[in-house]
Amino acid sequence: ASEIWRGQALASNSNNQITVKYAFMGGATAASVVVVASQYSGVQSIGASATATGSSTTPTVSLNMEDANNFVVVSIAQRANPVDTFAQVDGTIRGQAATSAALANVLGGLVDNTSSSTGPLISSVLSTKNDVWAVAAYELRSVIPNRSMVYFGTRQRRNGL
């Protein structure tokens, strides 16, 4: 699985550390986990999202950008060996790491990409491993969306209740 998490206005710490606590679900007793982090400023909202899965040396996702000049952040996970790596194809690799556990090894990466126009944007990498992969992508918008709110069957009260 490939996931993207976000935090708003996170406090800096002296070690630039992020702590991730992983809970095993559904009877699982162990797993291989890779965490790659990056920071983006000026993000006003999250826009379009896309996911893709496959089995090849080219994990790829296409996302329809809502606004020009926004960033698309892509999380990639692929079953791989500890020595496998990603090479840049479409977008910029911001980080990658691989596990070296007795369980299934995972190669994870963080890629971002941008375009000067709206519409489809492809983000991909070239892997040294030909195996199964999963990709998740989100558009980081530099504008607050201008969307009307529609309420069905209820009224909004002024005090928010």
PDB file of C-alpha atoms in Angstrom:
ATOM      1  CA  ALA A   1       0.000   0.000   0.000  1.00  0.00           C
ATOM      2  CA  SER A   2       1.079   3.560  -0.589  1.00  0.00           C
ATOM      3  CA  GLU A   3      -0.227   6.393   1.599  1.00  0.00           C
ATOM      4  CA  ILE A   4       0.156  10.138   1.907  1.00  0.00           C
ATOM      5  CA  TRP A   5      -0.320  11.847   5.276  1.00  0.00           C
ATOM      6  CA  ARG A   6      -0.380  15.553   5.973  1.00  0.00           C
ATOM      7  CA  GLY A   7      -0.059  17.830   8.944  1.00  0.00           C
ATOM      8  CA  GLN A   8      -0.871  21.503   9.181  1.00  0.00           C
ATOM      9  CA  ALA A   9       1.523  23.973  10.776  1.00  0.00           C
ATOM     10  CA  LEU A  10       3.629  21.295  12.420  1.00  0.00           C
ATOM     11  CA  ALA A  11       6.078  22.545  15.001  1.00  0.00           C
ATOM     12  CA  SER A  12       9.748  22.262  14.138  1.00  0.00           C
ATOM     13  CA  ASN A  13      11.998  20.185  16.327  1.00  0.00           C
ATOM     14  CA  SER A  14      15.754  20.320  16.741  1.00  0.00           C
ATOM     15  CA  ASN A  15      16.331  16.905  15.151  1.00  0.00           C
ATOM     16  CA  ASN A  16      13.909  17.296  12.219  1.00  0.00           C
ATOM     17  CA  GLN A  17      12.338  14.014  13.281  1.00  0.00           C
ATOM     18  CA  ILE A  18       8.950  12.531  12.478  1.00  0.00           C
ATOM     19  CA  THR A  19       7.656   9.701  14.647  1.00  0.00           C
ATOM     20  CA  VAL A  20       5.317   7.160  13.074  1.00  0.00           C
ATOM     21  CA  LYS A  21       3.526   4.628  15.275  1.00  0.00           C
ATOM     22  CA  TYR A  22       2.325   1.614  13.333  1.00  0.00           C
ATOM     23  CA  ALA A  23      -0.498  -0.620  14.597  1.00  0.00           C
ATOM     24  CA  PHE A  24      -0.961  -4.063  13.066  1.00  0.00           C
ATOM     25  CA  MET A  25      -4.513  -4.663  11.897  1.00  0.00           C
ATOM     26  CA  GLY A  26      -6.504  -7.744  10.983  1.00  0.00           C
ATOM     27  CA  GLY A  27      -4.361 -10.297  12.773  1.00  0.00           C
ATOM     28  CA  ALA A  28      -1.095  -9.271  11.107  1.00  0.00           C
ATOM     29  CA  THR A  29       1.932  -9.656  13.333  1.00  0.00           C
ATOM     30  CA  ALA A  30       4.616  -7.907  11.284  1.00  0.00           C
ATOM     31  CA  ALA A  31       5.105  -5.776   8.209  1.00  0.00           C
ATOM     32  CA  SER A  32       7.767  -3.866   6.328  1.00  0.00           C
ATOM     33  CA  VAL A  33       7.271  -0.089   6.466  1.00  0.00           C
ATOM     34  CA  VAL A  34       9.145   2.708   4.678  1.00  0.00           C
ATOM     35  CA  VAL A  35       8.609   6.381   5.569  1.00  0.00           C
ATOM     36  CA  VAL A  36       9.812   9.219   3.328  1.00  0.00           C
ATOM     37  CA  ALA A  37       8.915  12.802   4.287  1.00  0.00           C
ATOM     38  CA  SER A  38       9.027  16.213   2.651  1.00  0.00           C
ATOM     39  CA  GLN A  39       7.748  19.702   3.470  1.00  0.00           C
ATOM     40  CA  TYR A  40       5.806  22.054   1.195  1.00  0.00           C
ATOM     41  CA  SER A  41       4.924  25.676   1.942  1.00  0.00           C
ATOM     42  CA  GLY A  42       2.113  27.779   0.508  1.00  0.00           C
ATOM     43  CA  VAL A  43      -0.369  24.912   0.363  1.00  0.00           C
ATOM     44  CA  GLN A  44      -3.910  26.267   0.739  1.00  0.00           C
ATOM     45  CA  SER A  45      -5.865  23.084   0.017  1.00  0.00           C
ATOM     46  CA  ILE A  46      -5.676  19.535  -1.276  1.00  0.00           C
ATOM     47  CA  GLY A  47      -6.978  19.138  -4.814  1.00  0.00           C
ATOM     48  CA  ALA A  48      -7.377  16.135  -7.068  1.00  0.00           C
ATOM     49  CA  SER A  49      -6.128  12.681  -6.126  1.00  0.00           C
ATOM     50  CA  ALA A  50      -5.299   9.514  -8.033  1.00  0.00           C
ATOM     51  CA  THR A  51      -4.080   5.997  -7.329  1.00  0.00           C
ATOM     52  CA  ALA A  52      -2.591   3.290  -9.503  1.00  0.00           C
ATOM     53  CA  THR A  53      -1.247  -0.246  -9.119  1.00  0.00           C
ATOM     54  CA  GLY A  54       0.708  -2.494 -11.404  1.00  0.00           C
ATOM     55  CA  SER A  55       3.651  -4.797 -11.871  1.00  0.00           C
ATOM     56  CA  SER A  56       6.567  -3.398 -13.882  1.00  0.00           C
ATOM     57  CA  THR A  57       9.755  -1.350 -13.645  1.00  0.00           C
ATOM     58  CA  THR A  58       7.831   1.922 -14.120  1.00  0.00           C
ATOM     59  CA  PRO A  59       5.444   2.834 -11.295  1.00  0.00           C
ATOM     60  CA  THR A  60       3.276   5.563 -12.880  1.00  0.00           C
ATOM     61  CA  VAL A  61       0.208   7.641 -12.041  1.00  0.00           C
ATOM     62  CA  SER A  62      -1.738  10.263 -13.993  1.00  0.00           C
ATOM     63  CA  LEU A  63      -3.599  13.008 -12.148  1.00  0.00           C
ATOM     64  CA  ASN A  64      -5.857  15.738 -13.606  1.00  0.00           C
ATOM     65  CA  MET A  65      -4.560  18.994 -12.131  1.00  0.00           C
ATOM     66  CA  GLU A  66      -7.261  21.509 -11.153  1.00  0.00           C
ATOM     67  CA  ASP A  67      -4.959  24.552 -11.312  1.00  0.00           C
ATOM     68  CA  ALA A  68      -1.777  25.409 -13.193  1.00  0.00           C
ATOM     69  CA  ASN A  69       1.547  25.564 -11.295  1.00  0.00           C
ATOM     70  CA  ASN A  70       0.440  23.401  -8.357  1.00  0.00           C
ATOM     71  CA  PHE A  71       2.567  20.561  -7.036  1.00  0.00           C
ATOM     72  CA  VAL A  72       1.523  16.929  -7.308  1.00  0.00           C
ATOM     73  CA  VAL A  73       3.022  14.789  -4.535  1.00  0.00           C
ATOM     74  CA  VAL A  74       3.364  11.080  -5.270  1.00  0.00           C
ATOM     75  CA  SER A  75       3.990   8.244  -2.814  1.00  0.00           C
ATOM     76  CA  ILE A  76       5.341   5.025  -4.355  1.00  0.00           C
ATOM     77  CA  ALA A  77       5.714   1.595  -2.759  1.00  0.00           C
ATOM     78  CA  GLN A  78       7.130  -1.426  -4.571  1.00  0.00           C
ATOM     79  CA  ARG A  79       8.085  -4.940  -3.489  1.00  0.00           C
ATOM     80  CA  ALA A  80      11.852  -4.965  -3.952  1.00  0.00           C
ATOM     81  CA  ASN A  81      15.255  -5.895  -2.542  1.00  0.00           C
ATOM     82  CA  PRO A  82      17.282  -3.662  -0.185  1.00  0.00           C
ATOM     83  CA  VAL A  83      19.660  -2.758  -3.049  1.00  0.00           C
ATOM     84  CA  ASP A  84      16.931  -1.662  -5.486  1.00  0.00           C
ATOM     85  CA  THR A  85      16.410   2.035  -6.258  1.00  0.00           C
ATOM     86  CA  PHE A  86      14.212   4.446  -8.212  1.00  0.00           C
ATOM     87  CA  ALA A  87      15.548   6.726 -10.958  1.00  0.00           C
ATOM     88  CA  GLN A  88      13.858   9.960 -11.973  1.00  0.00           C
ATOM     89  CA  VAL A  89      11.641   9.926 -15.093  1.00  0.00           C
ATOM     90  CA  ASP A  90       8.653  12.327 -14.753  1.00  0.00           C
ATOM     91  CA  GLY A  91       8.979  14.516 -11.660  1.00  0.00           C
ATOM     92  CA  THR A  92      11.621  14.997  -8.989  1.00  0.00           C
ATOM     93  CA  ILE A  93      12.516  12.281  -6.489  1.00  0.00           C
ATOM     94  CA  ARG A  94      12.560  13.901  -3.035  1.00  0.00           C
ATOM     95  CA  GLY A  95      13.498  10.759  -1.132  1.00  0.00           C
ATOM     96  CA  GLN A  96      13.592   6.977  -1.206  1.00  0.00           C
ATOM     97  CA  ALA A  97      14.359   4.158   1.175  1.00  0.00           C
ATOM     98  CA  ALA A  98      14.219   0.373   1.225  1.00  0.00           C
ATOM     99  CA  THR A  99      13.704  -2.123   4.006  1.00  0.00           C
ATOM    100  CA  SER A 100      16.040  -5.015   4.682  1.00  0.00           C
ATOM    101  CA  ALA A 101      13.809  -7.246   6.770  1.00  0.00           C
ATOM    102  CA  ALA A 102      13.257 -10.971   6.726  1.00  0.00           C
ATOM    103  CA  LEU A 103       9.734 -10.265   5.488  1.00  0.00           C
ATOM    104  CA  ALA A 104       8.865  -8.920   2.061  1.00  0.00           C
ATOM    105  CA  ASN A 105      11.129  -5.968   1.399  1.00  0.00           C
ATOM    106  CA  VAL A 106       9.664  -2.635   0.324  1.00  0.00           C
ATOM    107  CA  LEU A 107      11.152   0.191  -1.718  1.00  0.00           C
ATOM    108  CA  GLY A 108       9.367   3.474  -1.013  1.00  0.00           C
ATOM    109  CA  GLY A 109       9.741   6.863  -2.619  1.00  0.00           C
ATOM    110  CA  LEU A 110       8.389  10.397  -2.643  1.00  0.00           C
ATOM    111  CA  VAL A 111       8.188  12.250  -5.964  1.00  0.00           C
ATOM    112  CA  ASP A 112       6.731  15.624  -6.829  1.00  0.00           C
ATOM    113  CA  ASN A 113       5.875  17.138 -10.168  1.00  0.00           C
ATOM    114  CA  THR A 114       4.277  20.313 -11.511  1.00  0.00           C
ATOM    115  CA  SER A 115       2.848  21.693 -14.736  1.00  0.00           C
ATOM    116  CA  SER A 116       2.243  25.189 -16.094  1.00  0.00           C
ATOM    117  CA  SER A 117      -1.228  24.118 -17.267  1.00  0.00           C
ATOM    118  CA  THR A 118      -4.269  22.268 -15.969  1.00  0.00           C
ATOM    119  CA  GLY A 119      -5.174  18.755 -17.084  1.00  0.00           C
ATOM    120  CA  PRO A 120      -3.410  15.404 -16.953  1.00  0.00           C
ATOM    121  CA  LEU A 121       0.033  15.245 -15.354  1.00  0.00           C
ATOM    122  CA  ILE A 122       2.005  11.995 -15.417  1.00  0.00           C
ATOM    123  CA  SER A 123       4.461  11.190 -12.641  1.00  0.00           C
ATOM    124  CA  SER A 124       6.650   8.112 -12.873  1.00  0.00           C
ATOM    125  CA  VAL A 125       9.972   6.585 -11.877  1.00  0.00           C
ATOM    126  CA  LEU A 126      12.163   3.823 -13.264  1.00  0.00           C
ATOM    127  CA  SER A 127      12.828   1.023 -10.793  1.00  0.00           C
ATOM    128  CA  THR A 128      15.695  -1.446 -10.809  1.00  0.00           C
ATOM    129  CA  LYS A 129      13.102  -4.087  -9.828  1.00  0.00           C
ATOM    130  CA  ASN A 130      10.295  -5.517 -11.972  1.00  0.00           C
ATOM    131  CA  ASP A 131       7.612  -6.267  -9.367  1.00  0.00           C
ATOM    132  CA  VAL A 132       4.241  -5.164  -7.952  1.00  0.00           C
ATOM    133  CA  TRP A 133       3.767  -1.521  -6.952  1.00  0.00           C
ATOM    134  CA  ALA A 134       1.152   0.916  -5.632  1.00  0.00           C
ATOM    135  CA  VAL A 135       1.062   4.683  -6.103  1.00  0.00           C
ATOM    136  CA  ALA A 136      -0.989   7.478  -4.476  1.00  0.00           C
ATOM    137  CA  ALA A 137      -0.931  11.101  -5.718  1.00  0.00           C
ATOM    138  CA  TYR A 138      -2.411  14.366  -4.431  1.00  0.00           C
ATOM    139  CA  GLU A 139      -2.474  17.854  -5.862  1.00  0.00           C
ATOM    140  CA  LEU A 140      -1.239  20.500  -3.424  1.00  0.00           C
ATOM    141  CA  ARG A 141      -3.200  23.622  -4.371  1.00  0.00           C
ATOM    142  CA  SER A 142      -1.854  27.139  -3.905  1.00  0.00           C
ATOM    143  CA  VAL A 143      -5.390  28.592  -3.885  1.00  0.00           C
ATOM    144  CA  ILE A 144      -8.407  28.086  -1.654  1.00  0.00           C
ATOM    145  CA  PRO A 145     -11.114  26.338  -3.690  1.00  0.00           C
ATOM    146  CA  ASN A 146     -14.092  28.451  -4.755  1.00  0.00           C
ATOM    147  CA  ARG A 147     -16.840  25.898  -4.215  1.00  0.00           C
ATOM    148  CA  SER A 148     -20.404  26.471  -3.088  1.00  0.00           C
ATOM    149  CA  MET A 149     -21.666  24.410  -0.175  1.00  0.00           C
ATOM    150  CA  VAL A 150     -24.957  22.606  -0.699  1.00  0.00           C
ATOM    151  CA  TYR A 151     -27.042  21.323   2.214  1.00  0.00           C
ATOM    152  CA  PHE A 152     -29.691  18.636   1.771  1.00  0.00           C
ATOM    153  CA  GLY A 153     -32.460  18.223   4.344  1.00  0.00           C
ATOM    154  CA  THR A 154     -30.834  20.315   7.086  1.00  0.00           C
ATOM    155  CA  ARG A 155     -30.155  23.960   7.802  1.00  0.00           C
ATOM    156  CA  GLN A 156     -26.897  25.349   9.048  1.00  0.00           C
ATOM    157  CA  ARG A 157     -27.244  27.189  12.345  1.00  0.00           C
ATOM    158  CA  ARG A 158     -25.266  30.302  13.032  1.00  0.00           C
ATOM    159  CA  ASN A 159     -23.556  28.837  16.092  1.00  0.00           C
ATOM    160  CA  GLY A 160     -22.350  25.845  14.053  1.00  0.00           C
ATOM    161  CA  LEU A 161     -24.493  23.213  15.839  1.00  0.00           C
TER     162      LEU A 161
END
